mmCIF file of C-alpha atoms in Angstrom:
data_model
loop_
_atom_site.group_PDB
_atom_site.id
_atom_site.type_symbol
_atom_site.label_atom_id
_atom_site.label_comp_id
_atom_site.label_asym_id
_atom_site.label_seq_id
_atom_site.Cartn_x
_atom_site.Cartn_y
_atom_site.Cartn_z
ATOM 1 C CA MET A 1 -99.653 112.080 -13.666
ATOM 2 C CA LYS A 2 -100.421 109.181 -16.117
ATOM 3 C CA GLN A 3 -102.848 106.226 -15.419
ATOM 4 C CA GLY A 4 -100.600 103.183 -14.362
ATOM 5 C CA THR A 5 -101.424 100.023 -15.814
ATOM 6 C CA GLN A 6 -104.236 97.449 -15.054
ATOM 7 C CA GLY A 7 -103.281 94.515 -12.940
ATOM 8 C CA SER A 8 -104.402 90.719 -12.967
ATOM 9 C CA ALA A 9 -106.050 91.593 -9.487
ATOM 10 C CA GLY A 10 -107.733 94.525 -11.327
ATOM 11 C CA ARG A 11 -105.600 97.254 -9.275
ATOM 12 C CA THR A 12 -103.550 99.925 -11.028
ATOM 13 C CA THR A 13 -100.210 100.552 -10.720
ATOM 14 C CA ALA A 14 -100.897 103.547 -9.149
ATOM 15 C CA GLU A 15 -103.390 101.642 -6.280
ATOM 16 C CA ALA A 16 -100.653 99.017 -6.064
ATOM 17 C CA ALA A 17 -97.706 101.322 -5.353
ATOM 18 C CA GLU A 18 -99.907 103.324 -2.798
ATOM 19 C CA ALA A 19 -100.627 100.216 -1.141
ATOM 20 C CA ALA A 20 -97.240 99.466 -0.655
ATOM 21 C CA ALA A 21 -96.228 102.578 0.270
ATOM 22 C CA GLY A 22 -98.925 103.033 3.024
ATOM 23 C CA THR A 23 -97.638 99.808 4.492
ATOM 24 C CA ALA A 24 -94.342 100.830 5.075
ATOM 25 C CA ARG A 25 -95.327 104.205 5.920
ATOM 26 C CA SER A 26 -97.612 102.803 8.994
ATOM 27 C CA ARG A 27 -94.744 100.770 10.204
ATOM 28 C CA CYS A 28 -92.418 104.158 10.381
ATOM 29 C CA ARG A 29 -95.562 105.321 12.619
ATOM 30 C CA VAL A 30 -96.109 102.657 15.027
ATOM 31 C CA PRO A 31 -95.352 103.599 18.407
ATOM 32 C CA ALA A 32 -92.836 101.983 20.424
ATOM 33 C CA GLN A 33 -93.506 98.773 22.524
ATOM 34 C CA PRO A 34 -93.589 98.763 26.140
ATOM 35 C CA GLY A 35 -90.432 97.351 27.989
ATOM 36 C CA ALA A 36 -90.318 94.026 28.629
ATOM 37 C CA GLY A 37 -92.090 92.695 31.640
ATOM 38 C CA GLU A 38 -95.384 94.616 31.170
ATOM 39 C CA GLY A 39 -98.293 92.524 31.832
ATOM 40 C CA GLY A 40 -96.213 89.407 32.391
ATOM 41 C CA ARG A 41 -94.551 86.946 30.062
ATOM 42 C CA ARG A 42 -96.352 85.152 27.350
ATOM 43 C CA ARG A 43 -95.814 81.054 27.079
ATOM 44 C CA ASP A 44 -95.570 78.783 24.322
ATOM 45 C CA ALA A 45 -98.140 76.506 23.240
ATOM 46 C CA ASP A 46 -96.000 73.577 25.300
ATOM 47 C CA GLY A 47 -96.555 75.683 28.504
ATOM 48 C CA ALA A 48 -92.968 76.401 28.856
ATOM 49 C CA GLY A 49 -91.864 80.245 30.200
ATOM 50 C CA GLU A 50 -90.936 82.099 26.995
ATOM 51 C CA GLY A 51 -87.954 83.356 29.081
ATOM 52 C CA SER A 52 -86.277 80.071 29.535
ATOM 53 C CA ALA A 53 -87.151 78.609 25.929
ATOM 54 C CA ARG A 54 -84.805 76.651 24.006
ATOM 55 C CA GLY A 55 -81.846 77.921 26.883
ATOM 56 C CA GLU A 56 -81.621 81.523 25.163
ATOM 57 C CA HIS A 57 -80.437 84.184 27.464
ATOM 58 C CA THR A 58 -82.707 87.255 27.741
ATOM 59 C CA HIS A 59 -80.550 89.080 30.434
ATOM 60 C CA GLY A 60 -77.988 91.885 29.399
ATOM 61 C CA GLU A 61 -79.847 92.447 25.994
ATOM 62 C CA PRO A 62 -80.185 96.191 24.412
ATOM 63 C CA VAL A 63 -83.364 97.842 24.604
ATOM 64 C CA LEU A 64 -84.808 97.160 21.365
ATOM 65 C CA PRO A 65 -87.031 100.261 20.313
ATOM 66 C CA LEU A 66 -89.129 98.049 17.938
ATOM 67 C CA PRO A 67 -92.584 98.678 16.596
ATOM 68 C CA ARG A 68 -95.417 96.578 17.966
ATOM 69 C CA PRO A 69 -98.061 96.505 15.453
ATOM 70 C CA ALA A 70 -101.418 95.360 15.363
ATOM 71 C CA VAL A 71 -100.720 91.183 14.653
ATOM 72 C CA GLN A 72 -103.452 89.392 12.680
ATOM 73 C CA ARG A 73 -103.371 85.845 13.975
ATOM 74 C CA SER A 74 -103.741 84.522 10.387
ATOM 75 C CA SER A 75 -100.190 86.005 9.403
ATOM 76 C CA VAL A 76 -98.315 86.499 12.447
ATOM 77 C CA ARG A 77 -94.855 84.948 10.944
ATOM 78 C CA GLY A 78 -95.115 87.226 8.071
ATOM 79 C CA GLN A 79 -95.999 90.105 9.633
ATOM 80 C CA VAL A 80 -93.054 89.819 12.212
ATOM 81 C CA LEU A 81 -90.744 88.984 9.190
ATOM 82 C CA ALA A 82 -91.719 92.483 7.587
ATOM 83 C CA ALA A 83 -91.423 94.344 10.780
ATOM 84 C CA LEU A 84 -87.689 92.697 11.500
ATOM 85 C CA ARG A 85 -86.946 93.515 7.956
ATOM 86 C CA THR A 86 -88.395 97.263 8.654
ATOM 87 C CA ALA A 87 -86.325 97.417 11.653
ATOM 88 C CA LEU A 88 -83.083 96.238 9.737
ATOM 89 C CA VAL A 89 -83.516 98.865 7.226
ATOM 90 C CA THR A 90 -83.690 101.691 10.029
ATOM 91 C CA GLY A 91 -80.939 100.319 12.178
ATOM 92 C CA ASP A 92 -83.358 99.251 15.069
ATOM 93 C CA LEU A 93 -81.755 96.127 14.713
ATOM 94 C CA ARG A 94 -78.308 96.624 15.258
ATOM 95 C CA PRO A 95 -75.163 95.302 13.404
ATOM 96 C CA GLY A 96 -73.360 92.762 16.160
ATOM 97 C CA GLU A 97 -76.212 92.859 18.887
ATOM 98 C CA VAL A 98 -77.759 89.614 19.580
ATOM 99 C CA TYR A 99 -81.321 89.063 20.185
ATOM 100 C CA SER A 100 -83.632 85.945 21.541
ATOM 101 C CA GLY A 101 -86.674 85.129 20.251
ATOM 102 C CA PRO A 102 -88.436 85.341 23.654
ATOM 103 C CA VAL A 103 -87.428 89.218 24.021
ATOM 104 C CA LEU A 104 -88.330 89.831 20.721
ATOM 105 C CA ALA A 105 -91.731 87.879 21.037
ATOM 106 C CA GLU A 106 -92.345 89.766 24.310
ATOM 107 C CA ARG A 107 -92.018 93.244 22.413
ATOM 108 C CA PHE A 108 -94.310 92.043 19.250
ATOM 109 C CA GLY A 109 -96.781 90.635 21.705
ATOM 110 C CA VAL A 110 -96.612 87.146 20.182
ATOM 111 C CA SER A 111 -95.339 83.920 20.801
ATOM 112 C CA ALA A 112 -91.434 82.922 20.375
ATOM 113 C CA THR A 113 -92.186 80.502 17.593
ATOM 114 C CA PRO A 114 -93.327 82.961 14.718
ATOM 115 C CA VAL A 115 -90.426 85.193 15.683
ATOM 116 C CA ARG A 116 -88.208 82.219 15.686
ATOM 117 C CA GLU A 117 -89.365 81.075 12.392
ATOM 118 C CA ALA A 118 -88.879 84.854 10.762
ATOM 119 C CA MET A 119 -85.220 85.033 12.170
ATOM 120 C CA GLN A 120 -84.797 81.747 10.613
ATOM 121 C CA GLN A 121 -85.741 83.049 7.333
ATOM 122 C CA LEU A 122 -83.131 86.489 7.950
ATOM 123 C CA ALA A 123 -80.560 83.994 8.367
ATOM 124 C CA GLN A 124 -81.204 82.104 5.321
ATOM 125 C CA GLU A 125 -81.088 85.660 3.692
ATOM 126 C CA GLY A 126 -77.457 86.327 5.623
ATOM 127 C CA ALA A 127 -79.310 89.274 7.472
ATOM 128 C CA VAL A 128 -78.515 87.555 10.911
ATOM 129 C CA GLU A 129 -76.462 84.605 12.174
ATOM 130 C CA VAL A 130 -77.749 82.042 15.110
ATOM 131 C CA VAL A 131 -76.019 82.056 17.955
ATOM 132 C CA PRO A 132 -76.416 78.846 20.117
ATOM 133 C CA ASN A 133 -78.357 79.141 23.172
ATOM 134 C CA ARG A 134 -78.303 83.036 22.835
ATOM 135 C CA GLY A 135 -80.754 83.577 19.694
ATOM 136 C CA PHE A 136 -79.514 85.782 16.593
ATOM 137 C CA ARG A 137 -76.837 88.077 15.810
ATOM 138 C CA VAL A 138 -77.271 91.001 13.469
ATOM 139 C CA VAL A 139 -74.601 90.532 10.722
ATOM 140 C CA GLU A 140 -72.002 93.195 10.538
ATOM 141 C CA ARG A 141 -71.379 94.453 7.097
ATOM 142 C CA SER A 142 -68.454 96.218 6.003
ATOM 143 C CA PRO A 143 -68.228 99.068 3.175
ATOM 144 C CA ARG A 144 -66.461 96.497 0.889
ATOM 145 C CA GLU A 145 -69.533 94.051 1.097
ATOM 146 C CA LEU A 146 -71.746 96.913 0.059
ATOM 147 C CA ALA A 147 -69.480 97.617 -3.008
ATOM 148 C CA GLU A 148 -69.588 94.002 -4.131
ATOM 149 C CA LEU A 149 -73.377 94.276 -3.509
ATOM 150 C CA ALA A 150 -73.694 97.133 -5.682
ATOM 151 C CA GLU A 151 -71.089 95.473 -8.560
ATOM 152 C CA VAL A 152 -73.350 92.173 -8.446
ATOM 153 C CA ARG A 153 -76.492 94.320 -8.831
ATOM 154 C CA ALA A 154 -75.330 96.121 -11.717
ATOM 155 C CA LEU A 155 -73.742 93.075 -13.342
ATOM 156 C CA LEU A 156 -77.555 91.533 -13.250
ATOM 157 C CA GLU A 157 -79.562 94.615 -13.616
ATOM 158 C CA VAL A 158 -77.748 97.102 -16.171
ATOM 159 C CA PRO A 159 -77.526 94.894 -19.083
ATOM 160 C CA VAL A 160 -81.391 94.152 -18.839
ATOM 161 C CA MET A 161 -82.188 97.479 -18.418
ATOM 162 C CA LEU A 162 -80.264 98.860 -21.408
ATOM 163 C CA ARG A 163 -81.798 95.844 -23.624
ATOM 164 C CA LEU A 164 -85.519 96.815 -22.292
ATOM 165 C CA ALA A 165 -84.451 100.270 -23.036
ATOM 166 C CA ARG A 166 -84.124 99.006 -26.793
ATOM 167 C CA THR A 167 -87.151 96.924 -27.073
ATOM 168 C CA VAL A 168 -90.012 98.155 -24.523
ATOM 169 C CA ARG A 169 -92.451 100.501 -26.330
ATOM 170 C CA PRO A 170 -92.771 104.123 -24.386
ATOM 171 C CA GLU A 171 -96.403 103.160 -23.520
ATOM 172 C CA ARG A 172 -94.886 100.573 -21.375
ATOM 173 C CA TRP A 173 -92.345 102.561 -19.377
ATOM 174 C CA ALA A 174 -95.040 105.439 -19.146
ATOM 175 C CA GLY A 175 -96.836 102.870 -16.827
ATOM 176 C CA LEU A 176 -94.252 102.643 -14.403
ATOM 177 C CA ARG A 177 -94.663 106.338 -13.709
ATOM 178 C CA PRO A 178 -96.573 105.967 -10.957
ATOM 179 C CA LEU A 179 -94.464 103.723 -9.134
ATOM 180 C CA ALA A 180 -91.256 106.333 -9.676
ATOM 181 C CA GLU A 181 -93.225 108.779 -8.401
ATOM 182 C CA ALA A 182 -94.309 107.022 -5.353
ATOM 183 C CA THR A 183 -90.369 106.289 -4.499
ATOM 184 C CA VAL A 184 -90.382 110.305 -4.657
ATOM 185 C CA ARG A 185 -93.362 111.018 -2.225
ATOM 186 C CA ALA A 186 -91.663 108.004 0.075
ATOM 187 C CA ALA A 187 -88.024 109.551 -0.129
ATOM 188 C CA SER A 188 -89.931 113.171 1.088
ATOM 189 C CA SER A 189 -91.325 111.647 4.161
ATOM 190 C CA GLY A 190 -87.633 110.882 5.512
ATOM 191 C CA CYS A 191 -88.570 107.120 6.856
ATOM 192 C CA ARG A 192 -85.811 105.023 5.317
ATOM 193 C CA ALA A 193 -88.046 101.923 5.586
ATOM 194 C CA THR A 194 -90.695 103.489 3.596
ATOM 195 C CA TYR A 195 -88.227 104.406 0.844
ATOM 196 C CA ALA A 196 -86.584 100.924 0.814
ATOM 197 C CA GLU A 197 -90.130 99.235 -0.347
ATOM 198 C CA ALA A 198 -90.726 101.948 -2.943
ATOM 199 C CA ASP A 199 -87.399 101.390 -4.206
ATOM 200 C CA ARG A 200 -87.342 97.786 -4.589
ATOM 201 C CA ALA A 201 -90.738 97.889 -6.277
ATOM 202 C CA PHE A 202 -89.648 100.175 -8.771
ATOM 203 C CA HIS A 203 -86.788 98.192 -9.501
ATOM 204 C CA SER A 204 -88.730 95.215 -9.619
ATOM 205 C CA ALA A 205 -91.186 96.586 -11.909
ATOM 206 C CA VAL A 206 -88.741 97.328 -14.138
ATOM 207 C CA LEU A 207 -86.843 94.000 -14.691
ATOM 208 C CA ALA A 208 -90.300 92.174 -14.767
ATOM 209 C CA LEU A 209 -90.682 93.695 -18.434
ATOM 210 C CA ALA A 210 -87.822 91.354 -19.264
ATOM 211 C CA GLY A 211 -90.340 88.503 -18.455
ATOM 212 C CA ASN A 212 -88.154 86.552 -16.350
ATOM 213 C CA GLN A 213 -89.520 85.794 -12.786
ATOM 214 C CA GLN A 214 -86.342 84.348 -11.391
ATOM 215 C CA LEU A 215 -84.306 87.557 -12.591
ATOM 216 C CA VAL A 216 -86.584 89.743 -10.415
ATOM 217 C CA GLY A 217 -86.371 87.517 -7.381
ATOM 218 C CA VAL A 218 -82.573 87.078 -7.044
ATOM 219 C CA ALA A 219 -82.429 90.827 -7.820
ATOM 220 C CA GLU A 220 -84.805 91.968 -5.302
ATOM 221 C CA GLU A 221 -83.056 89.435 -2.402
ATOM 222 C CA LEU A 222 -79.567 91.181 -3.530
ATOM 223 C CA HIS A 223 -81.513 94.860 -3.368
ATOM 224 C CA ARG A 224 -82.930 94.056 0.189
ATOM 225 C CA ARG A 225 -79.563 93.160 1.367
ATOM 226 C CA ALA A 226 -77.975 96.168 -0.182
ATOM 227 C CA GLN A 227 -80.573 98.093 1.655
ATOM 228 C CA TRP A 228 -79.325 96.588 5.638
ATOM 229 C CA PRO A 229 -77.193 99.227 7.821
ATOM 230 C CA LEU A 230 -73.609 99.328 7.701
ATOM 231 C CA MET A 231 -71.167 98.299 10.567
ATOM 232 C CA GLY A 232 -71.817 101.125 13.359
ATOM 233 C CA GLY A 233 -75.191 101.747 12.075
ATOM 234 C CA GLY A 234 -74.644 103.464 8.698
ATOM 235 C CA ALA A 235 -77.055 103.829 6.305
ATOM 236 C CA PRO A 236 -75.657 102.140 2.956
ATOM 237 C CA GLY A 237 -75.771 105.136 0.105
ATOM 238 C CA GLY A 238 -76.266 107.580 2.765
ATOM 239 C CA GLY A 239 -79.837 108.018 4.123
ATOM 240 C CA THR A 240 -80.721 111.395 4.791
ATOM 241 C CA ARG A 241 -83.924 112.682 3.557
ATOM 242 C CA ALA A 242 -81.993 114.906 0.839
ATOM 243 C CA GLU A 243 -80.030 111.821 -0.132
ATOM 244 C CA LEU A 244 -83.105 110.001 -0.373
ATOM 245 C CA ILE A 245 -84.933 112.419 -2.950
ATOM 246 C CA ALA A 246 -82.209 112.583 -4.569
ATOM 247 C CA ASP A 247 -81.771 109.098 -5.390
ATOM 248 C CA ALA A 248 -85.568 109.001 -6.286
ATOM 249 C CA HIS A 249 -85.353 111.478 -8.572
ATOM 250 C CA GLU A 250 -82.930 109.380 -10.614
ATOM 251 C CA HIS A 251 -85.713 106.895 -10.925
ATOM 252 C CA THR A 252 -87.813 109.465 -12.483
ATOM 253 C CA ALA A 253 -84.891 111.012 -14.813
ATOM 254 C CA LEU A 254 -84.548 107.246 -16.173
ATOM 255 C CA LEU A 255 -88.032 106.872 -16.692
ATOM 256 C CA ASP A 256 -88.188 109.808 -18.620
ATOM 257 C CA ALA A 257 -84.862 108.865 -20.743
ATOM 258 C CA LEU A 258 -86.749 105.265 -21.037
ATOM 259 C CA ILE A 259 -89.643 107.033 -22.437
ATOM 260 C CA ALA A 260 -87.823 109.086 -25.056
ATOM 261 C CA GLY A 261 -85.358 106.186 -26.061
ATOM 262 C CA ASP A 262 -82.546 108.317 -25.259
ATOM 263 C CA LEU A 263 -79.985 105.482 -24.653
ATOM 264 C CA ASP A 264 -76.958 107.428 -24.136
ATOM 265 C CA VAL A 265 -78.712 109.256 -21.227
ATOM 266 C CA VAL A 266 -79.956 105.887 -19.827
ATOM 267 C CA ARG A 267 -76.486 104.167 -19.829
ATOM 268 C CA ALA A 268 -75.394 107.085 -17.384
ATOM 269 C CA LEU A 269 -78.043 107.317 -15.417
ATOM 270 C CA VAL A 270 -78.219 103.686 -14.365
ATOM 271 C CA GLY A 271 -74.428 103.824 -14.123
ATOM 272 C CA GLU A 272 -74.696 106.614 -11.874
ATOM 273 C CA HIS A 273 -77.739 104.984 -9.998
ATOM 274 C CA PHE A 274 -75.880 101.803 -9.383
ATOM 275 C CA ASN A 275 -72.666 103.457 -8.054
ATOM 276 C CA GLY A 276 -75.033 105.175 -5.370
ATOM 277 C CA ALA A 277 -75.457 101.483 -4.296
ATOM 278 C CA GLU A 278 -79.311 102.213 -4.071
#
């Protein structure tokens, strides 16, 4: 395997890829949080019981097998947001279901405030919607919406990739080899959250060669939305281990074509990849 390029913080591309994949893999392995009510309820800073905070109802909600990560106080909101995003990808947060801040907070072992803040961020991204006095409903996405997202991503990313294929030197493409291979290892793990993170990392690294950070940010948000589960819990673009592996191998094949400067193969692979909605 070729050596990755050196990052601004002194880490190689390979080391960064391994670190990102390791973080996602750990989320898939964390044991499920014990049921609500164990050890009593936590209280917010104002002393109010979380079960009655802001009038959110906590009765009759579905049991949520969310992981309970070891939370560091310095970045509680960020860790909760990452865990909720993982739960969206894996389907642990089910489309159409309503979840309240206090109940989720109990499962994470934190106060309701960082959970609400994380959910508000997901609401801005279109993953959930606010239900007054109840909490947040996971948005139900249809196959048509997924197809529309794939079309928008293709309109945005394909022209950039084809332009980069004509202008970027082979050694720079070779520097992305560790990220492409990381997607194959992530797919082989069978953990959809691990693959989703590695997949986004590869696509973002390719687009970053264009030198436009706004492009990278917009494309990453669209990509993340395309990875959320469909209405009824179906995974976008499939989701079996074999399907993830096939999708990941498209990354390595694309990189081989880019290194070789074979524009015809690049066009064919890029079109096929985005038609697969990954």
